[in-house]
mmCIF file of C-alpha atoms in Angstrom:
data_model
loop_
_atom_site.group_PDB
_atom_site.id
_atom_site.type_symbol
_atom_site.label_atom_id
_atom_site.label_comp_id
_atom_site.label_asym_id
_atom_site.label_seq_id
_atom_site.Cartn_x
_atom_site.Cartn_y
_atom_site.Cartn_z
ATOM 1 C CA MET A 683 68.032 71.512 173.264
ATOM 2 C CA SER A 684 66.945 71.786 176.661
ATOM 3 C CA GLY A 685 64.460 69.109 176.706
ATOM 4 C CA LEU A 686 67.079 67.110 175.378
ATOM 5 C CA LEU A 687 69.665 67.955 178.118
ATOM 6 C CA ARG A 688 66.971 66.850 181.076
ATOM 7 C CA ASN A 689 66.540 63.395 178.879
ATOM 8 C CA ASP A 690 68.401 61.247 182.119
ATOM 9 C CA ARG A 691 67.098 58.027 179.552
ATOM 10 C CA LEU A 692 68.869 58.990 176.961
ATOM 11 C CA PRO A 693 72.376 57.417 176.575
ATOM 12 C CA ALA A 694 74.955 60.262 176.972
ATOM 13 C CA GLU A 695 76.978 60.160 173.663
ATOM 14 C CA ILE A 696 73.383 60.131 171.587
ATOM 15 C CA GLY A 697 72.049 63.113 173.752
ATOM 16 C CA ASN A 698 75.598 65.156 172.726
ATOM 17 C CA LEU A 699 75.320 64.294 169.103
ATOM 18 C CA LEU A 700 71.724 65.626 168.802
ATOM 19 C CA ILE A 701 72.644 68.364 170.924
ATOM 20 C CA GLU A 702 75.743 69.273 168.377
ATOM 21 C CA GLY A 703 73.172 68.938 165.395
ATOM 22 C CA ARG A 704 71.056 71.372 166.403
ATOM 23 C CA TRP A 705 73.544 73.957 167.822
ATOM 24 C CA THR A 706 74.975 73.664 164.030
ATOM 25 C CA ALA A 707 71.442 73.917 162.319
ATOM 26 C CA HIS A 708 70.707 76.880 164.547
ATOM 27 C CA LEU A 709 74.536 78.413 164.146
ATOM 28 C CA ASP A 710 74.190 78.059 160.305
ATOM 29 C CA ALA A 711 70.374 79.457 160.081
ATOM 30 C CA TRP A 712 71.764 82.676 162.026
ATOM 31 C CA LYS A 713 74.762 83.093 159.407
ATOM 32 C CA SER A 714 72.549 82.268 156.179
ATOM 33 C CA ARG A 715 70.406 84.732 157.476
ATOM 34 C CA GLY A 716 73.423 87.685 157.996
ATOM 35 C CA ASP A 717 74.283 87.049 154.560
ATOM 36 C CA ILE A 718 70.874 86.942 152.952
ATOM 37 C CA GLU A 719 70.409 90.944 154.941
ATOM 38 C CA GLU A 720 73.491 91.803 153.816
ATOM 39 C CA TRP A 721 72.887 91.279 150.119
ATOM 40 C CA ARG A 722 69.690 92.916 150.140
ATOM 41 C CA PRO A 723 70.039 96.134 147.997
ATOM 42 C CA ASP A 724 68.384 98.242 150.901
ATOM 43 C CA ALA A 725 69.923 96.135 153.804
ATOM 44 C CA ASP A 726 70.030 97.886 157.036
ATOM 45 C CA SER A 727 73.529 97.940 158.151
ATOM 46 C CA TYR A 728 73.258 98.126 161.514
ATOM 47 C CA PHE A 729 70.688 95.039 161.507
ATOM 48 C CA VAL A 730 73.530 93.110 159.488
ATOM 49 C CA ASN A 731 75.681 93.934 162.427
ATOM 50 C CA ASP A 732 73.463 92.967 164.832
ATOM 51 C CA LEU A 733 73.130 89.577 163.513
ATOM 52 C CA ARG A 734 76.343 89.075 162.899
ATOM 53 C CA LEU A 735 77.171 90.123 166.734
ATOM 54 C CA THR A 736 74.157 87.516 167.683
ATOM 55 C CA THR A 737 75.350 84.670 165.788
ATOM 56 C CA ARG A 738 79.062 85.380 167.514
ATOM 57 C CA VAL A 739 77.656 85.311 170.792
ATOM 58 C CA LEU A 740 75.683 82.203 170.019
ATOM 59 C CA GLN A 741 79.001 80.829 168.852
ATOM 60 C CA ALA A 742 81.137 81.387 171.888
ATOM 61 C CA LEU A 743 78.116 80.066 174.254
ATOM 62 C CA HIS A 744 78.158 76.902 171.828
ATOM 63 C CA ASP A 745 81.702 76.398 172.097
ATOM 64 C CA ARG A 746 81.625 77.214 175.970
ATOM 65 C CA VAL A 747 78.717 74.652 177.148
ATOM 66 C CA ALA A 748 79.591 72.086 174.659
ATOM 67 C CA GLY A 749 79.341 68.810 176.227
ATOM 68 C CA GLU A 750 78.362 70.360 179.482
ATOM 69 C CA LYS A 751 75.496 70.971 181.444
ATOM 70 C CA THR A 752 75.726 74.123 182.784
ATOM 71 C CA PRO A 753 73.049 75.845 185.155
ATOM 72 C CA THR A 754 73.358 78.896 183.559
ATOM 73 C CA TRP A 755 73.017 77.582 180.029
ATOM 74 C CA SER A 756 69.370 77.982 179.454
ATOM 75 C CA LYS A 757 69.382 81.672 181.207
ATOM 76 C CA ASP A 758 72.577 82.637 179.097
ATOM 77 C CA LEU A 759 70.519 81.426 175.874
ATOM 78 C CA LEU A 760 67.244 83.170 177.108
ATOM 79 C CA GLY A 761 69.184 86.657 177.693
ATOM 80 C CA ILE A 762 70.592 86.475 174.053
ATOM 81 C CA GLU A 763 66.890 85.590 173.061
ATOM 82 C CA ARG A 764 65.545 88.540 174.103
ATOM 83 C CA ASN A 765 68.098 91.328 173.249
ATOM 84 C CA PHE A 766 67.861 90.412 169.852
ATOM 85 C CA ARG A 767 64.352 90.329 170.084
ATOM 86 C CA VAL A 768 64.259 94.398 170.902
ATOM 87 C CA LEU A 769 66.981 94.566 168.116
ATOM 88 C CA GLU A 770 64.590 92.645 165.569
ATOM 89 C CA SER A 771 61.658 94.635 167.137
ATOM 90 C CA GLY A 772 63.313 97.669 166.661
ATOM 91 C CA HIS A 773 64.547 96.942 162.588
ATOM 92 C CA LEU A 774 61.097 95.825 161.494
ATOM 93 C CA LEU A 775 59.723 99.127 162.564
ATOM 94 C CA GLU A 776 62.410 100.838 161.056
ATOM 95 C CA GLU A 777 61.772 99.011 157.972
ATOM 96 C CA LEU A 778 58.350 100.280 157.804
ATOM 97 C CA ILE A 779 58.818 103.900 157.877
ATOM 98 C CA GLU A 780 61.378 103.418 155.447
ATOM 99 C CA GLY A 781 59.168 102.181 153.051
ATOM 100 C CA VAL A 782 55.900 105.047 154.102
ATOM 101 C CA SER A 783 58.734 107.035 153.302
ATOM 102 C CA HIS A 784 59.716 105.727 149.833
ATOM 103 C CA LEU A 785 55.970 105.574 149.170
ATOM 104 C CA ALA A 786 55.915 109.370 149.857
ATOM 105 C CA ALA A 787 58.745 110.062 147.329
ATOM 106 C CA GLY A 788 56.920 108.355 144.592
ATOM 107 C CA GLU A 789 53.948 110.028 145.432
ATOM 108 C CA ARG A 790 55.732 113.668 144.895
ATOM 109 C CA TRP A 791 57.417 112.419 141.509
ATOM 110 C CA GLU A 792 55.675 109.913 139.786
ATOM 111 C CA ILE A 793 52.286 110.738 140.509
ATOM 112 C CA TYR A 794 51.363 111.069 136.877
ATOM 113 C CA ASN A 795 53.384 108.005 135.922
ATOM 114 C CA PRO A 796 51.138 105.015 134.816
ATOM 115 C CA LYS A 797 52.804 102.847 137.087
ATOM 116 C CA SER A 798 51.725 104.966 140.119
ATOM 117 C CA ARG A 799 48.233 102.850 139.382
ATOM 118 C CA THR A 800 49.826 99.681 139.926
ATOM 119 C CA THR A 801 53.209 100.236 141.736
ATOM 120 C CA SER A 802 51.779 102.774 144.727
ATOM 121 C CA PRO A 803 48.905 100.683 145.499
ATOM 122 C CA HIS A 804 50.790 97.354 145.152
ATOM 123 C CA ASP A 805 53.530 98.749 147.482
ATOM 124 C CA TRP A 806 50.682 100.291 149.962
ATOM 125 C CA ALA A 807 48.922 96.827 150.605
ATOM 126 C CA TRP A 808 52.281 95.367 151.941
ATOM 127 C CA LEU A 809 52.832 98.797 154.154
ATOM 128 C CA GLY A 810 49.438 98.500 154.985
ATOM 129 C CA GLU A 811 49.122 94.846 156.062
ATOM 130 C CA ARG A 812 52.603 95.563 157.778
ATOM 131 C CA LEU A 813 51.228 98.404 160.174
ATOM 132 C CA ARG A 814 48.213 96.130 160.533
ATOM 133 C CA VAL A 815 49.989 92.798 162.384
ATOM 134 C CA MET A 816 53.084 94.841 163.544
ATOM 135 C CA PRO A 817 51.409 95.333 166.792
ATOM 136 C CA GLU A 818 50.678 91.833 167.847
ATOM 137 C CA GLU A 819 54.084 90.938 166.850
ATOM 138 C CA VAL A 820 56.261 93.827 168.852
ATOM 139 C CA GLY A 821 53.660 92.579 171.883
ATOM 140 C CA HIS A 822 54.651 88.926 171.866
ATOM 141 C CA ALA A 823 58.161 89.874 170.941
ATOM 142 C CA LEU A 824 58.239 91.974 173.743
ATOM 143 C CA GLU A 825 56.248 89.903 176.330
ATOM 144 C CA PHE A 826 58.770 89.811 179.078
ATOM 145 C CA GLU A 827 58.688 92.005 182.327
ATOM 146 C CA GLU A 828 61.634 93.913 181.385
ATOM 147 C CA ARG A 829 60.570 95.169 178.249
ATOM 148 C CA ARG A 830 56.538 94.803 178.495
ATOM 149 C CA ALA A 831 56.283 98.466 179.311
ATOM 150 C CA LEU A 832 58.102 99.354 175.657
ATOM 151 C CA GLY A 833 56.162 96.574 173.912
ATOM 152 C CA GLN A 834 53.182 98.292 175.162
ATOM 153 C CA ALA A 835 54.223 101.879 174.843
ATOM 154 C CA VAL A 836 55.094 100.787 170.999
ATOM 155 C CA GLN A 837 51.511 99.386 170.702
ATOM 156 C CA LYS A 838 49.463 101.886 171.532
ATOM 157 C CA ILE A 839 51.002 103.962 168.970
ATOM 158 C CA LEU A 840 50.711 101.848 166.216
ATOM 159 C CA TRP A 841 47.415 101.293 166.665
ATOM 160 C CA GLU A 842 47.070 105.009 167.053
ATOM 161 C CA ALA A 843 48.340 105.271 163.549
ATOM 162 C CA GLN A 844 46.331 103.013 161.788
ATOM 163 C CA ASN A 845 42.979 105.069 162.871
ATOM 164 C CA GLN A 846 44.176 108.483 162.243
ATOM 165 C CA GLU A 847 42.955 110.557 159.178
ATOM 166 C CA PHE A 848 45.956 111.221 157.206
ATOM 167 C CA THR A 849 46.228 106.455 157.531
ATOM 168 C CA ARG A 850 42.559 106.447 155.911
ATOM 169 C CA SER A 851 42.747 109.310 153.467
ATOM 170 C CA LEU A 852 46.060 107.432 151.731
ATOM 171 C CA GLN A 853 44.099 104.080 152.182
ATOM 172 C CA ARG A 854 41.171 105.950 149.967
ATOM 173 C CA GLU A 855 43.449 107.045 147.799
ATOM 174 C CA MET A 856 45.028 103.824 146.991
ATOM 175 C CA ASP A 857 41.821 101.996 146.296
ATOM 176 C CA ASP A 858 40.549 104.222 144.391
ATOM 177 C CA ARG A 859 43.954 104.072 141.900
ATOM 178 C CA PHE A 860 42.259 101.109 140.379
ATOM 179 C CA ASN A 861 39.545 103.510 138.780
ATOM 180 C CA ILE A 862 40.751 103.933 135.211
ATOM 181 C CA SER A 863 38.101 106.798 135.085
ATOM 182 C CA ARG A 864 39.459 108.983 137.834
ATOM 183 C CA ALA A 865 42.765 110.985 138.191
ATOM 184 C CA PRO A 866 45.399 109.724 140.804
ATOM 185 C CA VAL A 867 45.642 112.646 143.706
ATOM 186 C CA SER A 868 48.701 112.763 144.889
ATOM 187 C CA ALA A 869 49.086 111.170 148.556
ATOM 188 C CA LYS A 870 52.690 112.566 149.670
ATOM 189 C CA ASP A 871 51.258 114.590 152.486
ATOM 190 C CA GLN A 872 49.429 111.545 154.447
ATOM 191 C CA ALA A 873 52.605 109.053 153.213
ATOM 192 C CA ASP A 874 55.006 112.172 154.838
ATOM 193 C CA GLN A 875 52.370 112.155 157.823
ATOM 194 C CA LEU A 876 52.008 108.794 158.794
ATOM 195 C CA ALA A 877 56.108 108.470 158.533
ATOM 196 C CA GLU A 878 56.113 110.563 161.103
ATOM 197 C CA TYR A 879 53.703 109.596 163.149
ATOM 198 C CA LEU A 880 55.557 106.361 163.272
ATOM 199 C CA LYS A 881 58.835 107.913 163.825
ATOM 200 C CA ARG A 882 57.212 108.414 167.635
ATOM 201 C CA ALA A 883 57.256 104.478 168.124
ATOM 202 C CA LEU A 884 61.190 103.932 166.901
ATOM 203 C CA GLU A 885 62.357 106.959 169.242
ATOM 204 C CA LEU A 886 60.989 104.571 172.162
ATOM 205 C CA PHE A 887 63.236 102.076 170.756
ATOM 206 C CA ARG A 888 66.845 103.942 170.375
ATOM 207 C CA GLU A 889 67.871 103.627 173.927
ATOM 208 C CA PRO A 890 66.953 99.967 174.363
ATOM 209 C CA MET A 891 68.415 99.103 171.118
ATOM 210 C CA GLU A 892 71.562 100.051 172.505
ATOM 211 C CA GLN A 893 71.525 98.241 176.115
ATOM 212 C CA ALA A 894 70.259 95.014 173.668
ATOM 213 C CA ARG A 895 73.542 95.857 171.794
ATOM 214 C CA GLN A 896 75.806 96.709 174.789
ATOM 215 C CA SER A 897 74.237 93.578 176.669
ATOM 216 C CA LEU A 898 75.281 91.039 173.491
ATOM 217 C CA ALA A 899 78.821 92.715 173.104
ATOM 218 C CA ALA A 900 79.788 92.103 176.580
ATOM 219 C CA LEU A 901 78.899 88.275 175.712
ATOM 220 C CA THR A 902 81.179 88.201 172.936
ATOM 221 C CA PRO A 903 84.768 86.858 173.377
ATOM 222 C CA THR A 904 87.748 89.161 172.719
ATOM 223 C CA LEU A 905 90.642 88.094 170.673
ATOM 224 C CA ALA A 906 92.437 86.899 173.620
ATOM 225 C CA GLU A 907 90.483 84.750 174.430
ATOM 226 C CA ASP A 908 89.703 83.178 171.406
ATOM 227 C CA ASP A 909 93.740 82.918 171.337
ATOM 228 C CA GLU A 910 93.515 81.333 174.933
ATOM 229 C CA ALA A 911 90.473 78.995 173.863
ATOM 230 C CA ALA A 912 92.496 77.872 170.687
ATOM 231 C CA ARG A 913 95.466 76.944 172.923
ATOM 232 C CA GLU A 914 93.554 75.223 175.314
ATOM 233 C CA LYS A 915 92.456 73.375 172.038
ATOM 234 C CA ASP A 916 95.781 72.693 170.944
ATOM 235 C CA ARG A 917 96.854 71.339 174.116
ATOM 236 C CA GLY A 918 94.060 68.815 174.229
ATOM 237 C CA LEU A 919 95.306 67.353 170.937
ATOM 238 C CA GLU A 920 98.884 67.613 172.103
ATOM 239 C CA GLY A 921 97.290 65.249 175.419
ATOM 240 C CA GLN A 922 95.838 62.530 173.134
ATOM 241 C CA ASP A 923 98.643 62.144 170.920
ATOM 242 C CA ASP A 924 100.650 61.380 174.250
ATOM 243 C CA GLU A 925 98.453 58.532 175.172
ATOM 244 C CA PRO A 926 99.148 54.686 175.029
ATOM 245 C CA GLY A 927 99.052 53.521 171.344
ATOM 246 C CA ALA A 928 99.523 57.109 169.612
ATOM 247 C CA ALA A 929 102.852 56.494 169.150
ATOM 248 C CA SER A 930 102.074 53.178 167.455
ATOM 249 C CA LEU A 931 99.273 54.851 165.236
ATOM 250 C CA ARG A 932 102.019 57.565 164.171
ATOM 251 C CA GLU A 933 104.038 54.809 162.626
ATOM 252 C CA ILE A 934 101.533 53.107 160.870
ATOM 253 C CA ALA A 935 100.411 56.319 159.337
ATOM 254 C CA GLY A 936 104.182 57.010 158.601
#
């Protein structure tokens, strides 16, 4: 959208229509993602609230700058994006830890269940891949000055977690589950150890995530501001009615 704002060769009317269309598409995508996250059986209520809050802030920004080329527009949007990056990275890490903890519970209670040869290795395949790619995802998401140190610290813990003996032992056990002549051996302790190790990284996110929520909340319009905006819009519509020709149009409509 910033490219459209800088394009002086584009007629203003066309530019405004294109920008409005992109705003509408992006806001719909944010609302849809919030709905999808809320519908999940294992929904993270904190992250759902983060999505709703970010959507409301983006809607407020759109209402404030619609049709304007304000100098702070790009800066405000960048701040919103960076705060959400922190929240989303923390959520993805929480999701990984919850998955590993769920695997540990299954290893404790369902080790002699036939699905221990199928479901557990399948779950670990997904969790192991998430553990492998998450350092790069976090590093990319937090690659800006204010949070670069946080990203590097979290990356270090995630890389170290992959090379711990309990992680390797867990990987070997899940690989051996496909050997039908070998009885499964519970990997509960290894999964518990991995979950505890990953919580070190999550602890680093606690304060930055709270700061990000506060920053977004500070940009959220209050109910009084919403009411004032609605009244201002009504006054604008009333002013249009007073323009020449408005009365005759009302008479025709009547």
